[in-house]
Tab-separated table of C-alpha atoms in Angstrom:
chain	number	residue	atom	x	y	z
A	201	VAL	CA	5.350	10.422	-9.588
A	202	VAL	CA	8.588	9.764	-9.071
A	203	ILE	CA	9.858	12.617	-11.498
A	204	GLY	CA	6.902	15.409	-9.704
A	205	PHE	CA	8.851	13.850	-6.292
A	206	TRP	CA	12.387	14.860	-7.087
A	207	ILE	CA	11.134	18.115	-8.568
A	208	ARG	CA	9.264	18.993	-5.724
A	209	SER	CA	12.514	18.048	-3.541
A	210	LEU	CA	14.411	20.106	-6.110
A	211	VAL	CA	12.410	23.013	-5.305
A	212	GLN	CA	12.141	22.794	-1.681
A	213	ARG	CA	16.129	21.795	-1.521
A	214	LYS	CA	14.698	19.553	1.013
A	215	ASN	CA	16.407	16.137	0.379
A	216	GLN	CA	14.868	13.417	2.611
A	217	PRO	CA	17.251	9.956	2.114
A	218	VAL	CA	14.352	7.832	3.386
A	219	LEU	CA	11.573	9.209	1.541
A	220	ASN	CA	13.886	8.914	-1.748
A	221	LEU	CA	14.899	4.896	-0.737
A	222	ILE	CA	10.976	4.506	-0.144
A	223	ILE	CA	9.755	6.020	-3.601
A	224	ILE	CA	13.178	3.964	-5.207
A	225	GLY	CA	11.777	0.630	-4.023
A	226	LEU	CA	8.421	0.993	-4.599
A	227	ALA	CA	8.733	2.496	-8.174
A	228	ALA	CA	10.950	-0.279	-8.902
A	229	GLY	CA	8.661	-2.840	-7.712
A	230	TYR	CA	5.873	-1.721	-9.273
A	231	LEU	CA	6.774	-0.085	-12.955
A	232	PRO	CA	7.675	-3.381	-14.721
A	233	TRP	CA	4.199	-4.385	-14.004
A	234	PHE	CA	2.377	-1.091	-14.854
A	235	PHE	CA	2.412	-1.400	-18.579
A	236	LEU	CA	0.653	-5.433	-18.519
A	237	GLN	CA	-2.268	-4.252	-16.568
A	238	LYS	CA	-4.654	-5.939	-19.063
A	239	ARG	CA	-2.613	-9.536	-18.518
A	240	THR	CA	-2.749	-11.638	-14.973
A	241	VAL	CA	-0.222	-11.084	-12.379
A	242	PHE	CA	0.053	-13.312	-9.352
A	243	THR	CA	0.673	-11.663	-5.720
A	244	PHE	CA	4.103	-13.207	-5.546
A	245	TYR	CA	5.219	-11.060	-8.004
A	246	ALA	CA	4.287	-7.957	-6.360
A	247	ILE	CA	6.477	-9.422	-2.456
A	248	ILE	CA	9.299	-7.499	-3.213
A	249	ILE	CA	6.900	-4.478	-2.780
A	250	GLU	CA	5.530	-5.201	0.525
A	251	PRO	CA	8.384	-3.757	2.298
A	252	PHE	CA	8.766	-0.340	0.868
A	253	MET	CA	4.616	-0.504	1.347
A	254	ILE	CA	5.335	-1.172	4.970
A	255	LEU	CA	7.954	1.454	5.227
A	256	ALA	CA	5.792	4.181	3.408
A	257	ILE	CA	2.565	3.667	5.166
A	258	VAL	CA	4.874	3.706	8.598
A	259	TYR	CA	5.827	6.726	7.286
A	260	CYS	CA	2.512	8.538	6.487
A	261	ALA	CA	1.734	7.801	9.515
A	262	HIS	CA	4.907	9.559	11.032
A	263	LEU	CA	4.067	13.309	9.031
A	264	PHE	CA	0.323	12.377	10.220
A	265	LEU	CA	1.524	12.399	14.042
A	266	LYS	CA	3.976	14.634	13.346
A	267	GLY	CA	1.855	17.168	11.927
A	268	SER	CA	-1.346	16.982	14.171
A	269	ARG	CA	-2.529	19.388	16.814
A	270	ASP	CA	-4.050	16.449	19.045
A	271	VAL	CA	-1.839	13.858	19.041
A	272	LYS	CA	-4.170	11.586	20.956
A	273	SER	CA	-7.393	11.861	18.014
A	274	ALA	CA	-4.055	11.189	15.448
A	275	ARG	CA	-2.912	8.080	17.220
A	276	ILE	CA	-6.654	6.955	17.546
A	277	VAL	CA	-7.494	7.593	13.724
A	278	ILE	CA	-4.204	5.710	13.289
A	279	ALA	CA	-5.305	2.530	15.307
A	280	LEU	CA	-8.971	2.795	13.541
A	281	ILE	CA	-7.299	2.412	10.255
A	282	THR	CA	-5.178	0.006	11.054
A	283	LEU	CA	-8.073	-2.199	12.916
A	284	LEU	CA	-9.647	-1.961	9.229
A	285	VAL	CA	-6.846	-3.219	7.922
A	286	LEU	CA	-6.491	-6.256	10.093
A	287	ILE	CA	-10.436	-7.022	9.432
A	288	CYS	CA	-9.973	-6.624	5.291
A	289	PHE	CA	-7.224	-9.187	5.495
A	290	ILE	CA	-9.124	-11.478	7.748
A	291	TYR	CA	-11.772	-10.654	5.518
A	292	PHE	CA	-9.741	-12.579	2.232
A	293	LEU	CA	-7.519	-15.033	4.104
A	294	PRO	CA	-9.634	-17.735	2.617
A	295	LEU	CA	-8.425	-16.128	-0.591
A	296	PHE	CA	-4.654	-15.476	0.058
A	297	THR	CA	-3.885	-18.958	1.833
A	298	GLY	CA	-6.294	-21.289	-0.718
A	299	GLN	CA	-8.926	-22.503	1.190
A	300	VAL	CA	-11.612	-24.320	-0.545
A	301	ILE	CA	-14.824	-21.890	0.180
A	302	THR	CA	-18.057	-21.772	-2.370
A	303	TYR	CA	-18.662	-20.239	-4.906
A	304	ASP	CA	-21.223	-17.699	-3.605
A	305	ALA	CA	-18.119	-16.492	-0.861
A	306	TRP	CA	-16.127	-16.621	-3.422
A	307	HIS	CA	-18.229	-14.082	-5.617
A	308	GLN	CA	-18.586	-11.888	-2.425
A	309	LYS	CA	-15.063	-11.470	-2.309
A	310	MET	CA	-14.469	-10.022	-5.709
A	311	TRP	CA	-15.411	-6.405	-5.726
A	312	LEU	CA	-14.033	-5.284	-8.996
A	313	PRO	CA	-15.179	-7.061	-11.867
A	314	SER	CA	-11.847	-6.637	-13.216
A	315	TRP	CA	-11.170	-9.127	-10.290
A	316	ILE	CA	-12.582	-11.968	-11.900
């Protein structure tokens, strides 16, 4: 992805320093763990990726707003996506905070077999 991004930047002759920083930060935080996907990786290891992930999301929202013909509709779409993320966060909050929950409640939150 990173190499493809830079090739595209060279072909289009556009240097975007903000996007370069975001891509480098994401790659530096994620690539060391990419080859260890079969092992347990705890959330606190990924905390260094969070600022770059937030920057990437905000940058994508900016591009979406900038490229939209109807800014009001684009803002509504972004607000709905943000609301869905907030609802999902609240749903998983007991797991994030280490609260004691029933086995059934825990099992409902295990959406993928690899999470168990």
